[in-house]
Tab-separated table of C-alpha atoms in Angstrom:
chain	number	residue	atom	x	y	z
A	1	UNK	CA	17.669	5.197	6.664
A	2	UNK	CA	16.951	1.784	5.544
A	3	UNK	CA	19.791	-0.600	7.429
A	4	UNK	CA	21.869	-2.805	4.542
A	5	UNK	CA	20.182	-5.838	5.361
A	6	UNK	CA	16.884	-4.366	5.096
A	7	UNK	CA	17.667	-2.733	1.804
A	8	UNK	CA	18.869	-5.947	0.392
A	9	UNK	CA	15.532	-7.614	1.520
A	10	UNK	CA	13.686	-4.603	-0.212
A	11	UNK	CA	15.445	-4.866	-3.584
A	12	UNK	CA	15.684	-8.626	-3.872
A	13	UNK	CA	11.487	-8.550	-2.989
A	14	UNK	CA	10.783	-5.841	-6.141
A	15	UNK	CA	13.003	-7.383	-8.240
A	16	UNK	CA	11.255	-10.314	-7.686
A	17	UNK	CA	7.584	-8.655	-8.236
A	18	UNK	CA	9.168	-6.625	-11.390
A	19	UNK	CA	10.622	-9.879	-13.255
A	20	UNK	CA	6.749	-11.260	-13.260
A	21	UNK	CA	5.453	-8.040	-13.762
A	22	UNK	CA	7.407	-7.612	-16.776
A	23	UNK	CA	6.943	-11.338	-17.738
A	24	UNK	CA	3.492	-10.935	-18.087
A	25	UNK	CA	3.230	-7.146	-19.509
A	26	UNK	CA	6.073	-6.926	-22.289
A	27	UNK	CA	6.628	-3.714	-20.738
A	28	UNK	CA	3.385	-2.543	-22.383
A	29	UNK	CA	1.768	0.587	-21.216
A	30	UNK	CA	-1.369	-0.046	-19.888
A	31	UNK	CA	-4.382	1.652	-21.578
A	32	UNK	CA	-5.476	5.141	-21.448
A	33	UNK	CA	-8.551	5.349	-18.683
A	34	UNK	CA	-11.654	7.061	-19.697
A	35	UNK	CA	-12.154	9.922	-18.056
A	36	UNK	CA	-15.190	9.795	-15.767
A	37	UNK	CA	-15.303	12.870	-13.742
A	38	UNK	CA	-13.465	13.164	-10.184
A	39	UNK	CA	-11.758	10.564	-8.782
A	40	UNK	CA	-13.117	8.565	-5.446
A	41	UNK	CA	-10.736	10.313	-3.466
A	42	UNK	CA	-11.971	13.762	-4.561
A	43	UNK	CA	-15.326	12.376	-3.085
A	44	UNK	CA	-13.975	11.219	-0.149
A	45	UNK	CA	-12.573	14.893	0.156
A	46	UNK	CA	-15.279	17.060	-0.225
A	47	UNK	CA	-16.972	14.926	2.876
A	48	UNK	CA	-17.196	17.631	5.916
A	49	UNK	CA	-14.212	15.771	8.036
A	50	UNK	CA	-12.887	14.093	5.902
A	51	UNK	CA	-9.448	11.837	6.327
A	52	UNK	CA	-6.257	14.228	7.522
A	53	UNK	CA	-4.084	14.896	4.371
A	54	UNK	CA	-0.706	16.738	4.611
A	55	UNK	CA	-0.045	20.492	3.134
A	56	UNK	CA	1.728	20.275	-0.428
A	57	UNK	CA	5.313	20.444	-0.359
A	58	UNK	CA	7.726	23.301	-1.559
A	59	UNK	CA	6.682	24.724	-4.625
A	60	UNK	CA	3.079	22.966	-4.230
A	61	UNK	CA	4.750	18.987	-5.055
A	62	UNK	CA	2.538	15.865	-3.748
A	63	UNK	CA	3.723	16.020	0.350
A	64	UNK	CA	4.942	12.576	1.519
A	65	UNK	CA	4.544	10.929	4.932
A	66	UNK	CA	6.948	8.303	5.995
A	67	UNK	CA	6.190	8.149	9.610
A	68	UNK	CA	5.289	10.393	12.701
A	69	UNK	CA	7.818	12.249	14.613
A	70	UNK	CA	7.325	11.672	17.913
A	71	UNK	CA	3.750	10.782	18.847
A	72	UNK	CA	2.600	11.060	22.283
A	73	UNK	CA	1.768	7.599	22.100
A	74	UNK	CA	2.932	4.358	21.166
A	75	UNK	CA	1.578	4.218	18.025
A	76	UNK	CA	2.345	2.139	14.599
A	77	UNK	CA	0.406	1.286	11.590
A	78	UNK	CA	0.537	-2.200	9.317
A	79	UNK	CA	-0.143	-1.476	6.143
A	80	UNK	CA	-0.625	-4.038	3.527
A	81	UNK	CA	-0.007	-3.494	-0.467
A	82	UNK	CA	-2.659	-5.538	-2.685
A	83	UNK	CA	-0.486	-5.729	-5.950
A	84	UNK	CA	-1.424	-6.921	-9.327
A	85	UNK	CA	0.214	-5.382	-12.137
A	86	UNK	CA	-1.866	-4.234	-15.071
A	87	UNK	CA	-1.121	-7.522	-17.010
A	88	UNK	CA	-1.472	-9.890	-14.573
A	89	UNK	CA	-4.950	-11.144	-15.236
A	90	UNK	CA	-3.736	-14.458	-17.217
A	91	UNK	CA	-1.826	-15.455	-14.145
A	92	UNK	CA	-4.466	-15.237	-12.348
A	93	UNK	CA	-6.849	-17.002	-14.483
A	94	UNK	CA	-4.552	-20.025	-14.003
A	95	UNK	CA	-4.923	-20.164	-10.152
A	96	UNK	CA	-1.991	-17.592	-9.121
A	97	UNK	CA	-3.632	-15.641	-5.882
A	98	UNK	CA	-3.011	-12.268	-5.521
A	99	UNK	CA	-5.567	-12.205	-2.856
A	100	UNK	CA	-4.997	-13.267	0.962
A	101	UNK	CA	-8.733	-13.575	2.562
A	102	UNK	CA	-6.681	-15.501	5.402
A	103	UNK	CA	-4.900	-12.725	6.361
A	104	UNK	CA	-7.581	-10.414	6.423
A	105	UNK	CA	-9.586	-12.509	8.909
A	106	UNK	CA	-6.520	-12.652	10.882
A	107	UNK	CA	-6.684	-9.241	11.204
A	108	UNK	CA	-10.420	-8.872	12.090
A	109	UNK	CA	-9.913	-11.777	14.644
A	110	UNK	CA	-7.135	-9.325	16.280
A	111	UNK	CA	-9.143	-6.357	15.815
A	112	UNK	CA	-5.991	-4.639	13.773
A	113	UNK	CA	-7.087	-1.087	12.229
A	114	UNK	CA	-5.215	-1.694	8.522
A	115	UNK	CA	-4.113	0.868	5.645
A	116	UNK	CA	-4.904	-1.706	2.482
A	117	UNK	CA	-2.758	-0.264	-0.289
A	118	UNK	CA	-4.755	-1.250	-3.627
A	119	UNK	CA	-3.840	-1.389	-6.926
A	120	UNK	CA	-6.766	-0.759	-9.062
A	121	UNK	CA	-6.291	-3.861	-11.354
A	122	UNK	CA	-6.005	-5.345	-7.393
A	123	UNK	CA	-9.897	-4.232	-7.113
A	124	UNK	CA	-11.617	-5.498	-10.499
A	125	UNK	CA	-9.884	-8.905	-10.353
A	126	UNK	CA	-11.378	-9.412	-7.104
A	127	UNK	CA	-14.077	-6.619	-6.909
A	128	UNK	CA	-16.351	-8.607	-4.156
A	129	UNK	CA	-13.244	-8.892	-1.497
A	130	UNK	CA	-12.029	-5.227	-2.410
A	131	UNK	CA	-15.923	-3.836	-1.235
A	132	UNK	CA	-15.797	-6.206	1.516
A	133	UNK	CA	-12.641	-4.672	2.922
A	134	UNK	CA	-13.205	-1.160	1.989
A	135	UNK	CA	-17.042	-1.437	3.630
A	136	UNK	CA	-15.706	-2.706	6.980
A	137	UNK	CA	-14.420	0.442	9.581
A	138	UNK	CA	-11.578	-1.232	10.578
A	139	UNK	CA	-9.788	-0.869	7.364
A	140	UNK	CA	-9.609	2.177	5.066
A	141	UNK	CA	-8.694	1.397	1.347
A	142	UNK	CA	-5.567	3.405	-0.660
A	143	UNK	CA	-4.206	4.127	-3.484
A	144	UNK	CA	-1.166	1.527	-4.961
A	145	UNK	CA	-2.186	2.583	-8.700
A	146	UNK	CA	-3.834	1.145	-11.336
A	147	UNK	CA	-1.201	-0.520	-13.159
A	148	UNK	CA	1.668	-1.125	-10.582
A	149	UNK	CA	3.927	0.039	-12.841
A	150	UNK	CA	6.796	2.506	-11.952
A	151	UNK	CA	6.414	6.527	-11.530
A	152	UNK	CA	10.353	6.442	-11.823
A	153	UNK	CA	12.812	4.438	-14.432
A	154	UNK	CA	15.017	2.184	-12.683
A	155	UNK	CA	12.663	0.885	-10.156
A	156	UNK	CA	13.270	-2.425	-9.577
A	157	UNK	CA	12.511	-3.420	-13.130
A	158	UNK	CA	9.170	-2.509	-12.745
A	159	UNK	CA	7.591	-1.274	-16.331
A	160	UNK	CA	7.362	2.632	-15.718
A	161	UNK	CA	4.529	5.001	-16.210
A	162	UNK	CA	5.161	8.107	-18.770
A	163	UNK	CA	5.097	10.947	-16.835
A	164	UNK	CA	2.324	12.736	-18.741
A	165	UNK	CA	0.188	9.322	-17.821
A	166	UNK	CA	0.940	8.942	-14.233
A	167	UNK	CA	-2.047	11.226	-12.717
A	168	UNK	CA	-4.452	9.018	-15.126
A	169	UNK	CA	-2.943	5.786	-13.706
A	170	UNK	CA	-4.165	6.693	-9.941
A	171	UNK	CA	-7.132	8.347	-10.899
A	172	UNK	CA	-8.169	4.768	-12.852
A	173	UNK	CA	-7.431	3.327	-9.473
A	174	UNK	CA	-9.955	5.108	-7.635
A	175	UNK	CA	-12.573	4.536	-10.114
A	176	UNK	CA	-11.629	1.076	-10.141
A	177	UNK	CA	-12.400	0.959	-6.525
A	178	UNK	CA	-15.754	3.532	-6.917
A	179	UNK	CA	-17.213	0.625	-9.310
A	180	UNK	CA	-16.335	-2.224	-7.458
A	181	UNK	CA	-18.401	-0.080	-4.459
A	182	UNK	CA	-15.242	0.134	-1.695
A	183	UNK	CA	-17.103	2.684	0.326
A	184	UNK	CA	-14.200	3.814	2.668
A	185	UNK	CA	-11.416	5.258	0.104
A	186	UNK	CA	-8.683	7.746	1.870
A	187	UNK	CA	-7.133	9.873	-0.430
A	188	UNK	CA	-3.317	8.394	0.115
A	189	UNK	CA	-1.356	6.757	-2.446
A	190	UNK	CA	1.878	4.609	-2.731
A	191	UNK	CA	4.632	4.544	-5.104
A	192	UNK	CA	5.320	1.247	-6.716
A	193	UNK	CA	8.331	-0.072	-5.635
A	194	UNK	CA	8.236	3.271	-3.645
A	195	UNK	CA	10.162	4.785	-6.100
A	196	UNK	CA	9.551	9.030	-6.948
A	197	UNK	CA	11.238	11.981	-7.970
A	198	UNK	CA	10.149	15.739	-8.177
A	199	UNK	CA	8.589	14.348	-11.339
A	200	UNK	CA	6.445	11.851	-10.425
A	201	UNK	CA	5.507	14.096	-7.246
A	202	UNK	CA	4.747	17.323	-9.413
A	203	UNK	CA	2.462	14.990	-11.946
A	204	UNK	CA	0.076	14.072	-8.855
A	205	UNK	CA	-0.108	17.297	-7.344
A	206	UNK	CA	-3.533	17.898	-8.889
A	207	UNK	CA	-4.380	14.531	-8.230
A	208	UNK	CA	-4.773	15.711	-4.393
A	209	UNK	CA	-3.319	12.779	-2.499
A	210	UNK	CA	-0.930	12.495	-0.022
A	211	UNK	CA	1.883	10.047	-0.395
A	212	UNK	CA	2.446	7.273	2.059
A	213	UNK	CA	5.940	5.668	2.618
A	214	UNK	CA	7.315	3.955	5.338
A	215	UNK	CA	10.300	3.304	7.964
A	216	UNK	CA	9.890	-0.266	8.307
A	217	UNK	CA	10.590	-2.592	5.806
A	218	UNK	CA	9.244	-6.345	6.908
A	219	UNK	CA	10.855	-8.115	4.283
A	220	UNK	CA	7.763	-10.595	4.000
A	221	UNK	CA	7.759	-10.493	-0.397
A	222	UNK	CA	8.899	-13.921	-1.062
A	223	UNK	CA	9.951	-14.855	2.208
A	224	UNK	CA	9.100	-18.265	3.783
A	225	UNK	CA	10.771	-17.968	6.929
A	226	UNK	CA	7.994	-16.355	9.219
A	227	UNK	CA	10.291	-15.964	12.232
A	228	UNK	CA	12.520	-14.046	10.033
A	229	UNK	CA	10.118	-12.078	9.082
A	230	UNK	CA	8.733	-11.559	12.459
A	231	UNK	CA	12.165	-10.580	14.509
A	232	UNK	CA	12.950	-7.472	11.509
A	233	UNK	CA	9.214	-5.871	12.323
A	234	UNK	CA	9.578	-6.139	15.607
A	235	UNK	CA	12.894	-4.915	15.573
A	236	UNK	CA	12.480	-1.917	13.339
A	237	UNK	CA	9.505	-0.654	14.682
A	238	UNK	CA	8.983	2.655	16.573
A	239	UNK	CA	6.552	4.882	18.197
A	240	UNK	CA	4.960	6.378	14.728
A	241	UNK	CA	6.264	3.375	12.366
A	242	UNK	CA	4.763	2.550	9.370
A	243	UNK	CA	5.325	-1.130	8.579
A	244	UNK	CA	4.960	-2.223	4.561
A	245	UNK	CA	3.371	-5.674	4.391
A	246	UNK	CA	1.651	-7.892	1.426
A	247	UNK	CA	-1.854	-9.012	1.071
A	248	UNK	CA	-1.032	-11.103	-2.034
A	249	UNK	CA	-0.931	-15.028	-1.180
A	250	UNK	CA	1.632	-16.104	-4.673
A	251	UNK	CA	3.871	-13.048	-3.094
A	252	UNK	CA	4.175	-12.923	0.655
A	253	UNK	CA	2.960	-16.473	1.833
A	254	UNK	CA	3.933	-16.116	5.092
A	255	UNK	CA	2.222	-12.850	6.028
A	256	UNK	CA	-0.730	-14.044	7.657
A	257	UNK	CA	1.715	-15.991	10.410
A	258	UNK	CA	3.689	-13.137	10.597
A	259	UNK	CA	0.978	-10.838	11.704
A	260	UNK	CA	-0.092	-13.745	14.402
A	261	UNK	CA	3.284	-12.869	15.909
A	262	UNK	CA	3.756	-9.509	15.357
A	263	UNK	CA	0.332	-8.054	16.691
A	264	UNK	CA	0.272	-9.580	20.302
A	265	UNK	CA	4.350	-8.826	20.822
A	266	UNK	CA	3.735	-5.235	20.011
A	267	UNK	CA	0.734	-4.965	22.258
A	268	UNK	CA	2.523	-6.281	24.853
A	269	UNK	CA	5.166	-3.801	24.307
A	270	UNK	CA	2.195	-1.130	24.839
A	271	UNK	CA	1.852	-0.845	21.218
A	272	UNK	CA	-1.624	0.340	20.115
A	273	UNK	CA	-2.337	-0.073	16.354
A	274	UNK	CA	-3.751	2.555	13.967
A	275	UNK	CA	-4.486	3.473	9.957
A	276	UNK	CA	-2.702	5.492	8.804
A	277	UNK	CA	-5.061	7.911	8.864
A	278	UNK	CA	-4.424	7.743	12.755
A	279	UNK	CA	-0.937	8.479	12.635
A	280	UNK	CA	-1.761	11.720	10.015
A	281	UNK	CA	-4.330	13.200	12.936
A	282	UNK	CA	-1.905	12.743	15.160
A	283	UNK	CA	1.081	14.012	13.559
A	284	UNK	CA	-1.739	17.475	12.544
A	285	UNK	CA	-3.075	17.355	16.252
């Protein structure tokens, strides 16, 4: 369970993110994708060892992983979410980053195995960074949608998907990643807002993905204290944590500092990092 001040950082964060979101979009639905064939993830799939997935849940819902129970290890995975909404693109024409190229070095300079979380409009605003990051082993690239818009109403404010649109949205994604070339796609996908129901879960069954959650909350959206920042990862995380971070500079400017800190406390706490495709083996093992 989320503590209270954690939850308050949450919801202050995506209401901040839906209020531009919904600035820019009118609450417009984005368009209807073309289909064209399989999506990357159904690729990535049919590979002989492929990435570990989890079973589908009761009556054959989308499973979702939050964290692993009790790893024989001390274990934890950063994962970073690369939001843009749908209708974002004049914002960035006018100089707003949603990229953090800083923070990605940072994390190549540590040597941190990362779980990006991409939205699709994410990859063809900056297509070049998104195969750059998704060719290098020490990330793997997800699935944050295409839009960023919400698989649930009340979420945040976030414009919401119909239901009967929601497996289009994340298949868009992953062709949105397949043409910008990100060669190392895992088929794992996040809620906006990390909002769902049985709904939203029972639309993406045939989508095949597994979705990814998480128990820490690092409260970095917005936040310019990196200290602050800092002391709630390190004091939420636990053997099997998954920590939800930003790789959008306008958003979460203090990220990159944060990780600085973060990355050599853990290890020094024994901590070894891993993508989330690391924690799924081991949770299967």
């Amino acid at each position: 369970m989320i503590s209270p001040l954690r939850r308050t950082a949450l919801t202050c964060a995506l209401g901040a993110l839906a209020l531009g979101a919904a600035a820019c979009s009118g609450g417009a639905e984005p368009p209807h994708p073309e289909r064209t064939g399989p999506p990357a993830a159904s690729r990535s799939a049919a590979a002989p060892t492929g990435p570990p997935t989890l079973a589908p849940g009761p009556a054959g819902l989308t499973p979702v992983f939050k964290s692993a129970l009790k790893p024989k290890e001390r274990t934890v995975a950063l994962t970073f979410d690369a939001d843009m909404t749908a209708d974002q693109g004049p914002r960035a024409a006018s100089g707003e980053h949603f990229d953090n190229p800083r923070l990605i070095a940072t994390l190549r300079r540590l040597k941190v195995p990362s779980t990006v979380f991409m939205t699709g409009r994410w990859a063809e605003q900056y297509p070049a960074q998104a195969k750059d990051i998704g060719g290098d082993p020490l990330f793997e690239v997800a699935n944050h949608s295409y839009s960023h818009y919400a698989f649930t109403a009340d979420c945040y404010g976030l414009p919401t998907v119909p239901a009967g649109r929601m497996r289009a949205d994340v298949e868009r994604a992953f062709t949105a990643f397949h043409r910008a070339g990100v060669a190392h796609v895992v088929p794992y996908f996040r809620f906006p807002g990390g909002c769902y129901d049985k709904q939203a879960l029972r639309a993406l069954t045939p989508a095949g993905v597994t979705a990814v959650q998480w128990d820490v909350v690092s409260g970095d959206a917005f936040a310019t204290d990196a200290d602050a920042v800092t002391r709630q990862v390190l004091d939420g995380v636990r053997p099997g944590s998954v920590v939800v971070m930003h790789c959008t500079r306008s958003a979460a400017p203090t990220t990159e500092r944060v990780v600085r800190a973060v990355v050599p406390a853990l290890r020094a706490k024994g901590y070894r990092f891993v993508r989330v495709s690391g924690l799924l083996g081991a949770r299967k093992a």
